[in-house]
C-alpha positions as MATLAB code, in Angstrom:
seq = 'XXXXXXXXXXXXXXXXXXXXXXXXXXXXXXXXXXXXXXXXXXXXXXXXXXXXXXXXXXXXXXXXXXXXXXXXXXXXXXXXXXXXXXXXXXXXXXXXXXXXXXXXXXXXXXXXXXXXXXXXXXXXXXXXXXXXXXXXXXXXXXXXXXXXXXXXXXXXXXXXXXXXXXXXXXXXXXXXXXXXXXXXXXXXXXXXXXXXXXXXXXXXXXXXXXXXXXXXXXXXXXXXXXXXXXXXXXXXXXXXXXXXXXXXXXXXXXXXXXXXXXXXXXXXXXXXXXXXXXXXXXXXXXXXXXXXXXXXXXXXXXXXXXXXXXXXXXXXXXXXXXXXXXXXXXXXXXXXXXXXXXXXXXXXXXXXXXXXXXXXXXXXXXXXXXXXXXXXXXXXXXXXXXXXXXXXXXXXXXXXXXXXXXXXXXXXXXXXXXXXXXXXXXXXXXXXXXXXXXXX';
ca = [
     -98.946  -56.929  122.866;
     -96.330  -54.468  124.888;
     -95.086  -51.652  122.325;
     -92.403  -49.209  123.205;
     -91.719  -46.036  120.769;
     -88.070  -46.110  120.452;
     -88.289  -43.209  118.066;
     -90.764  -39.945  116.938;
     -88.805  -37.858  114.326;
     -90.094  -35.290  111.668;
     -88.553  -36.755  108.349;
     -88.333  -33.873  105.473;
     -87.697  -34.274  101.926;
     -84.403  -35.378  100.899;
     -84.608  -32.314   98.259;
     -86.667  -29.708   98.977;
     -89.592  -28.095   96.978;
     -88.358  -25.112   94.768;
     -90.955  -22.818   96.346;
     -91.451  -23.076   99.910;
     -94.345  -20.996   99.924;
     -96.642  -22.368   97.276;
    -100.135  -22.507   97.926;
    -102.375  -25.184   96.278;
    -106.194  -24.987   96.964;
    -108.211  -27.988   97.807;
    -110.696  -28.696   94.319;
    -114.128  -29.375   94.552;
    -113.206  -32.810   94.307;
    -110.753  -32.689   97.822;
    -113.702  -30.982   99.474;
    -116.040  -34.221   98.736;
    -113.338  -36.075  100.695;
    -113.138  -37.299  104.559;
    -111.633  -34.282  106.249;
    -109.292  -36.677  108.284;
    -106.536  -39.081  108.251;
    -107.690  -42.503  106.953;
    -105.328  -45.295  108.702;
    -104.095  -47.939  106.950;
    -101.684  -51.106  107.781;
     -99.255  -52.991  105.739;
     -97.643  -56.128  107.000;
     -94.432  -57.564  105.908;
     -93.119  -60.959  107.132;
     -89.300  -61.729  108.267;
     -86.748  -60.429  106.197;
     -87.653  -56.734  106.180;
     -86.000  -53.880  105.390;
     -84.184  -51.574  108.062;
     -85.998  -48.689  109.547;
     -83.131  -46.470  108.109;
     -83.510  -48.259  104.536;
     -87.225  -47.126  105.348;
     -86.851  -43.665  106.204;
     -84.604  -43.187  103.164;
     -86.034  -44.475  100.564;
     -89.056  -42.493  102.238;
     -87.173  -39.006  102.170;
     -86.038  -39.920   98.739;
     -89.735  -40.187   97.237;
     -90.982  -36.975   99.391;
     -89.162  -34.545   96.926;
     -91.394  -36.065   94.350;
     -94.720  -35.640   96.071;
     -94.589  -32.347   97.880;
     -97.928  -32.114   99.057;
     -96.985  -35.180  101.389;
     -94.995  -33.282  103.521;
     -97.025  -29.629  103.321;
     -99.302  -28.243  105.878;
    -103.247  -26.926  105.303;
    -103.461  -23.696  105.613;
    -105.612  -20.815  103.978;
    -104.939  -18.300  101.566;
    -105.775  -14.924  101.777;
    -109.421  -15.325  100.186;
    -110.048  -17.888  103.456;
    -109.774  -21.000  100.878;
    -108.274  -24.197  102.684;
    -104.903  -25.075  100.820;
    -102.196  -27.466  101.304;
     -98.816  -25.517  101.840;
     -96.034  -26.578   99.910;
     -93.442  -25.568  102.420;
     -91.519  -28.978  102.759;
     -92.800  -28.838  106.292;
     -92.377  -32.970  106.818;
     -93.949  -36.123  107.749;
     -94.033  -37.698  111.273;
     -92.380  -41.090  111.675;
     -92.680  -42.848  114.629;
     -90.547  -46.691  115.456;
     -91.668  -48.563  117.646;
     -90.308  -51.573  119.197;
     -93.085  -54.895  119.745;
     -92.428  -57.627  122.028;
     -93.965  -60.189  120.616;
     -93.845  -62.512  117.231;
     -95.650  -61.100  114.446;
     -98.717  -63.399  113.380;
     -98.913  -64.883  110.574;
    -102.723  -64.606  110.081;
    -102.744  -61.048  111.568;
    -105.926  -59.567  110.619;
    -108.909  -56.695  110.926;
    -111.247  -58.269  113.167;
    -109.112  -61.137  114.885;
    -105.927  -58.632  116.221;
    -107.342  -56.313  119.177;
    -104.900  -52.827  119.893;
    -104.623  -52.425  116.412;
    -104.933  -48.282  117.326;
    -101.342  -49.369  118.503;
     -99.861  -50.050  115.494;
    -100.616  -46.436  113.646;
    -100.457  -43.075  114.424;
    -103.105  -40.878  116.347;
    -106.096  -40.056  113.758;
    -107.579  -37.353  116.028;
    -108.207  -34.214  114.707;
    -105.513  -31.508  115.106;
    -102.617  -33.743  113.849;
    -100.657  -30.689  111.544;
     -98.608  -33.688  109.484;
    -100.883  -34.602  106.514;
     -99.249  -37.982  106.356;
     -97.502  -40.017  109.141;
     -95.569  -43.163  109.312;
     -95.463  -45.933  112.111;
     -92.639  -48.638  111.959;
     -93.421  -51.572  114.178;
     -90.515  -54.095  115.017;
     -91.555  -57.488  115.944;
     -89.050  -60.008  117.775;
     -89.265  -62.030  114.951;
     -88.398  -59.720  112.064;
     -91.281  -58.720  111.141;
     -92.463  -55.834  109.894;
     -96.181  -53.623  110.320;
     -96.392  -50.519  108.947;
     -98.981  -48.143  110.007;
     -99.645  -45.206  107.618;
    -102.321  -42.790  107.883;
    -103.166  -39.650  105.513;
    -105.563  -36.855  105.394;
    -108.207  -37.669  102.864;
    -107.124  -33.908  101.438;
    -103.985  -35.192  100.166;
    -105.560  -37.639   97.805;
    -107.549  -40.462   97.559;
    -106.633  -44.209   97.004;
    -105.393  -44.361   93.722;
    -102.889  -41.577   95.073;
    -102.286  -43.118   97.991;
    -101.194  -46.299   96.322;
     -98.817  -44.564   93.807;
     -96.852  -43.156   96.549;
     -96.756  -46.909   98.408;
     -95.865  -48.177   95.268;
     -92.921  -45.393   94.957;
     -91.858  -45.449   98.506;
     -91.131  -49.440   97.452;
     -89.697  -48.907   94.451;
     -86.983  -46.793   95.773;
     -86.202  -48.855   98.561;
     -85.720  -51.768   96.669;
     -83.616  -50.613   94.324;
     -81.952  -47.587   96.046;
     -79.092  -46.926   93.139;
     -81.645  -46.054   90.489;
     -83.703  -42.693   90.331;
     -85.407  -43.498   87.401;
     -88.558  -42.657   89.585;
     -91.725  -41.978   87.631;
     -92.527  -38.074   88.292;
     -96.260  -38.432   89.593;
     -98.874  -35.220   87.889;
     -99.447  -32.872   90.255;
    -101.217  -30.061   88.956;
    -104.274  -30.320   90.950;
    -105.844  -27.126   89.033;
    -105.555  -28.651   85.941;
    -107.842  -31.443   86.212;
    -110.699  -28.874   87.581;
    -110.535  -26.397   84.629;
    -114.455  -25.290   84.067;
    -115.618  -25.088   80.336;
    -116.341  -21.391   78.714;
    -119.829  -21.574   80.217;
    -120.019  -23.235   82.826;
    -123.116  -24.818   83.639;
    -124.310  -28.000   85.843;
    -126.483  -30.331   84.839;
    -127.214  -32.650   87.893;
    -128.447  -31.400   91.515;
    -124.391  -31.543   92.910;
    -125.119  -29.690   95.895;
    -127.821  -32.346   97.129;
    -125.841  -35.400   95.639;
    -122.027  -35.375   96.439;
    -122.725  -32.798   99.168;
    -126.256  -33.613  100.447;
    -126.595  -34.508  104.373;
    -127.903  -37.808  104.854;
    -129.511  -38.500  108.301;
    -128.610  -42.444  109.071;
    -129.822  -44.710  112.055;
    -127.500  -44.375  114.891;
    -129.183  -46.755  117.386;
    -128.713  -50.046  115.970;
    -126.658  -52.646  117.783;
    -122.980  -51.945  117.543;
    -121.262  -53.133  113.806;
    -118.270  -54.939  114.044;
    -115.653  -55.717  111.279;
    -115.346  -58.771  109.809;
    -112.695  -59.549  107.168;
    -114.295  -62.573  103.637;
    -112.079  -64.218  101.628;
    -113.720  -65.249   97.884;
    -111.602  -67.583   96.158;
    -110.243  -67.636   92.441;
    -112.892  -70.825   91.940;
    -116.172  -68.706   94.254;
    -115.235  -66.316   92.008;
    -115.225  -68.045   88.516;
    -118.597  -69.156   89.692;
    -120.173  -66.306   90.170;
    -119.131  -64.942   86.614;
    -120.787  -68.264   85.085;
    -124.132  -66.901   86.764;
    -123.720  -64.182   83.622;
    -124.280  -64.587   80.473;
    -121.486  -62.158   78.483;
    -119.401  -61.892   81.411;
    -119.025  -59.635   83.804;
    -116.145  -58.277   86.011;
    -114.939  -59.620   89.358;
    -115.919  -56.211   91.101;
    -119.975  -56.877   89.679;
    -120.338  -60.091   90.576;
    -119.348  -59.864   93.827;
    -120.587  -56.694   94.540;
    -123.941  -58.266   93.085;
    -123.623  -61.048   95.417;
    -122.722  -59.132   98.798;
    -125.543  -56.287   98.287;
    -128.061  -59.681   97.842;
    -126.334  -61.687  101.117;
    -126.194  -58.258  103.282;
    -129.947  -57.614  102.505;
    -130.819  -61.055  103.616;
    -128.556  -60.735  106.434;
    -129.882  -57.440  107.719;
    -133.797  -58.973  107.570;
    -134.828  -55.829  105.679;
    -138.621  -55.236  104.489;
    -139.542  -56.506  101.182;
    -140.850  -53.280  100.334;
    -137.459  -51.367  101.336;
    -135.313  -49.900   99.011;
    -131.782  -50.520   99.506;
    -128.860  -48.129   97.782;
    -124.986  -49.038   96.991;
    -122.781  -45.840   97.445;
    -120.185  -47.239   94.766;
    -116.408  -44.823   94.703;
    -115.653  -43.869   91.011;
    -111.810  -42.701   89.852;
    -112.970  -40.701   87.361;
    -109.223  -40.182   85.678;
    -109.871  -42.754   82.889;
    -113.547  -41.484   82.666;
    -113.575  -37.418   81.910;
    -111.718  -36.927   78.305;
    -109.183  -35.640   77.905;
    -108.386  -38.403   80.424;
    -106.424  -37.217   83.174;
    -103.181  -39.863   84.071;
    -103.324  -42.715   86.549;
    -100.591  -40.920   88.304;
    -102.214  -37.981   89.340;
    -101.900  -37.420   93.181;
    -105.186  -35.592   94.489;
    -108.689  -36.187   95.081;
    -110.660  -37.779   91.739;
    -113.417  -39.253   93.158;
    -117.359  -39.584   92.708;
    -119.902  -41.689   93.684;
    -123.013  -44.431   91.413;
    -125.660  -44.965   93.339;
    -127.746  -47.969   92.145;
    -130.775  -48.265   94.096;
    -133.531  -51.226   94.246;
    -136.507  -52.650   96.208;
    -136.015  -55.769   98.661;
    -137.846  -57.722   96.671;
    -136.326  -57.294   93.562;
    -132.751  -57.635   94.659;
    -133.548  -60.641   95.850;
    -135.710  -62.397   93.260;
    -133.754  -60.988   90.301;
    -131.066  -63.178   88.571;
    -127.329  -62.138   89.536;
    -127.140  -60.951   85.575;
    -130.181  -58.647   86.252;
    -128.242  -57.256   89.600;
    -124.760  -56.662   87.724;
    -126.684  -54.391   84.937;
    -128.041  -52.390   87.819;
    -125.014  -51.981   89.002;
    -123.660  -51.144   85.769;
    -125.788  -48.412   84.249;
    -125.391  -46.424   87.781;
    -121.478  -46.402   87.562;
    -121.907  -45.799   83.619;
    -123.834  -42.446   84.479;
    -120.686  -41.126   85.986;
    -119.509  -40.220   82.729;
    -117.667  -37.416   81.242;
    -121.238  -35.115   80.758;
    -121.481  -35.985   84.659;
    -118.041  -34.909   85.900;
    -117.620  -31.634   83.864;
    -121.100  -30.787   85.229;
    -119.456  -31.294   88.459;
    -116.093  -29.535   87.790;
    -118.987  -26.416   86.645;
    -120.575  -26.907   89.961;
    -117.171  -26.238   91.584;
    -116.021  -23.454   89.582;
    -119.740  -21.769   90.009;
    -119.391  -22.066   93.998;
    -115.931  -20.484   94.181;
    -117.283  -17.914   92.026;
    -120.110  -17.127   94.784;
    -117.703  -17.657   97.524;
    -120.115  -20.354   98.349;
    -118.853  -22.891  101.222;
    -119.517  -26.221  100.896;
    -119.380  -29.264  103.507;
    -117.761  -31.933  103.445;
    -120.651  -34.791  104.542;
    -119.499  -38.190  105.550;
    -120.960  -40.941  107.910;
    -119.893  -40.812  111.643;
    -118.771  -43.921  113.728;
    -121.299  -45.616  115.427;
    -123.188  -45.166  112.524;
    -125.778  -47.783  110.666;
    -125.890  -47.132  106.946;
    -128.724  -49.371  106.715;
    -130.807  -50.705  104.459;
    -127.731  -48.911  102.476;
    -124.156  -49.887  101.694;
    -121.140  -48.082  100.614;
    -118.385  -49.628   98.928;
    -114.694  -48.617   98.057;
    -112.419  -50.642   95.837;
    -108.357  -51.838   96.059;
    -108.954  -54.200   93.198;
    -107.474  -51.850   90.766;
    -104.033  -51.980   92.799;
    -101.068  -53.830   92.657;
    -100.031  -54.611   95.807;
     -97.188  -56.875   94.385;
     -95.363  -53.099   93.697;
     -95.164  -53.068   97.208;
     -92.450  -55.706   97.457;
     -89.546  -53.308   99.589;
     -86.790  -56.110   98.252;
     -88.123  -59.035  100.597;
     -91.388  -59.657   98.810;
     -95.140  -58.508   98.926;
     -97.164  -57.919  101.981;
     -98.638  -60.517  103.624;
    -101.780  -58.650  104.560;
    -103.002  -55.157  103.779;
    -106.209  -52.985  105.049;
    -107.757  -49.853  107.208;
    -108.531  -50.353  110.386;
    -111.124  -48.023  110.850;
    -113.679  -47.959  113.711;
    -116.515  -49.836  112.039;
    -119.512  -48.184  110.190;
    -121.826  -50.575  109.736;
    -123.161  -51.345  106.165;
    -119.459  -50.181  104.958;
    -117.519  -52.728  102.286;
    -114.061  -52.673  100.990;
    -112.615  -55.254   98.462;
    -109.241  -55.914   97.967;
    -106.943  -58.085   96.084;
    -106.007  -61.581   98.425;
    -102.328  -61.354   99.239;
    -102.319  -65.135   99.955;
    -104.321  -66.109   96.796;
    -103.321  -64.544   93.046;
    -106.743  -63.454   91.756;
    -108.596  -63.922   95.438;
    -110.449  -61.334   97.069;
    -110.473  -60.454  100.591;
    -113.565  -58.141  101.840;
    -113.502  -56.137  104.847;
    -117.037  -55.166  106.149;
    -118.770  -53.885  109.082;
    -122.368  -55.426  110.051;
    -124.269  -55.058  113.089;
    -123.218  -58.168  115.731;
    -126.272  -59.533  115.764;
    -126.387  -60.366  111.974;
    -123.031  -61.286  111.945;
    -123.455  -65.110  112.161;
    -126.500  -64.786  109.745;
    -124.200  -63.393  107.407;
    -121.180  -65.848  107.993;
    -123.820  -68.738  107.434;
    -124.900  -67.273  103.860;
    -121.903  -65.657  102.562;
    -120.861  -68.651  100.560;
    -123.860  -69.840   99.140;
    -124.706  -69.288   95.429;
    -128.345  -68.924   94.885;
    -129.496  -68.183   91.519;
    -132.930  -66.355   90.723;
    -135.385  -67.941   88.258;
    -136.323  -64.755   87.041;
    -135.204  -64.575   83.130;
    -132.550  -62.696   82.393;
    -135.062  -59.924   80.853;
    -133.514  -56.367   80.375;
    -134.416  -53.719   83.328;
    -134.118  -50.335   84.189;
    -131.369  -48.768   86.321;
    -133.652  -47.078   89.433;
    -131.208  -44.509   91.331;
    -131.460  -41.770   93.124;
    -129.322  -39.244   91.350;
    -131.961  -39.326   88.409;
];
């Protein structure tokens, strides 16, 4: 695949920010994010729009999401903030000359560091933009954003915007997305915590590093897999537990862990529906923390799918509104000290075994991200792989499909692949259990 950048151009917002010298801090829960740019890749099959319909409609939805185009910078009390000073986004075109695949995908295209922006640390623009031309038409966008700027409900919104006004470029009737990152992180009169923060969202974890190298590896789960799976539980269950139940059980088996292991699910929670007063689905920042449901080899793998999904289930119901305003506390209590926390997150190269971590898309519509030629025909993040690291998200190919992108160590890869599809269920009753996890 020969690429040429035709292009490289600092695109600002088509109306600036009233304030060029606003100063937003990062909120406790930025500072639990990846302090990087996260890649991802979006591809769109022949018709597309043009790059200058692109780079429009993209300067058009800038002047609704400032941040986008702002800078980090710190303020004068040496707190990291994003500068609102309408600085711009890199956009980069580049010219491919080959046909765009049909089937392109994370483990089975190689160069895919081609087809986005550098990630490497230094990069000043806190979100870039990489428009690759194929022969045929078609259309891959790479986009990559710092973590700071939000996380992947946020993310999404913008996507979903940056469509919208593209397709239909006469209308401005542009939802205004909520912005006021300090308001979501107001402490209560007293602040107090409640839960060990400092040693749960910002605890350093040491992980194997000397396992054989992970590669990615991209699962489809069908409408019908999936309908299956949900029969396996008696009063239902949703698509994310069931599957999640079913991967964490497959994985185990896959990775030839100890019976008497325990094995832990690092599960991402958007807490905006789950503090009260809720804060809107729109929001554009960082709202993120993390369940944890934790069990032994042997139980994972002898209890019933129904017994699994409760497990998982009482660990993402502790991250509840008690939990988060603890956490907000925690962050208002550190500023107060001048305390500085780090930001801990796995490196590449890393094994997270006998553990897993899991992100969701499911929540997304990725049929908003129809530019005025239809939905993508693919969509995920290439990252460099972490083994033991899971993403689901919803099939473009099949309504109601999933497709799961995870990283496993090559030499349990074809273990895996062998399993993956095969529905096992426990003989254990369906008898009610505990929720065993670490935060507790």
């Amino acid at each position: 695949m020969a690429t040429e950048i035709t292009c490289t151009s600092l695109l600002k917002p088509a109306t600036s920010f009233q304030s060029s010298d606003t100063l937003i801090p990062l909120t406790i829960f930025d500072r639990t994010a990846f302090p990087g740019h996260v890649p991802n890749i979006i591809v769109f099959q022949s018709p597309t729009p043009s790059n200058k319909q692109l780079k429009h409609g993209l300067s058009q939805v800038l002047s609704h999401f400032p941040h986008a185009a702002g800078r980090l910078t710190f303020d004068s009390k040496q707190q990291l903030c994003i500068a609102l000073n309408n600085a711009g986004i890199r956009v980069i075109e580049v010219r491919v000359s080959s046909t765009l695949c049909k089937n392109i995908s994370l483990e089975g295209t190689k160069n895919l560091k081609e087809l986005y922006p550098s990630t490497d640390e230094g990069i000043e623009e806190l979100m870039q933009v990489q428009l690759n031309r194929y022969m045929c038409g078609g259309l891959v966008i790479g986009l990559t954003c710092h973590h700071f700027l939000g996380d992947g409900q946020s993310i999404s919104n913008f996507c979903s915007a940056w469509a919208q006004t593209v397709r239909t470029p006469g209308m401005h009737a542009l939802a205004t997305p909520f912005l006021d990152r300090g308001a979501i992180v107001v402490p209560r009169k007293i602040p107090m915590t409640s839960f060990d923060h400092a040693n749960i969202e910002f605890k350093k974890v040491e992980f194997d590093s000397h396992r054989n190298k992970a590669q990615n590896l991209t699962v489809h789960f069908s409408v019908d897999f999936i309908s299956d799976l949900k029969a396996l539980v008696p009063g239902g269950c949703t698509k994310f537990e069931c599957l999640l139940s079913h991967l964490w059980k497959k994985i185990t088996v896959a990775r030839g862990l100890k019976e008497t292991d325990f094995t832990e699910i690092r599960i991402a929670i958007n807490c905006r529906g789950r503090v009260k007063p809720a804060v809107p689905l729109n929001f554009f920042g960082n709202m993120v923390l993390w369940a944890y449901p934790r069990l032994c080899v042997k139980d994972l793998l002898t209890l019933s799918y129904a017994q699994v999904v409760i497990v998982i289930r009482k660990a993402v119901a502790q991250v509840d509104d008690t939990y988060i305003k603890s956490f907000i506390d925690f962050g208002a209590i550190a500023s107060e000290k001048g305390e500085q926390l780090s930001t801990t997150y796995v490196a590449t190269g890393t094994s997270l075994s006998p553990h897993l971590e899991i992100n969701s898309w499911l929540g997304f519509r990725f049929s908003d991200l129809d530019f005025g030629f239809g939905q993508p025909s693919a969509f995920f993040q290439p990252n460099e792989p972490i083994e033991g690291t899971i993403e689901f998200s919803p099939s473009c190919k099949e309504r109601g499909g999933v497709d799961v992108f995870l990283a496993l160590s090559e030499d349990r890869i074809d273990v895996f692949r062998q399993i993956c599809y095969s529905i096992e269920e426990s003989a254990v009753g369906c008898k009610q259990i505990g929720c065993p996890t670490s935060r507790m």
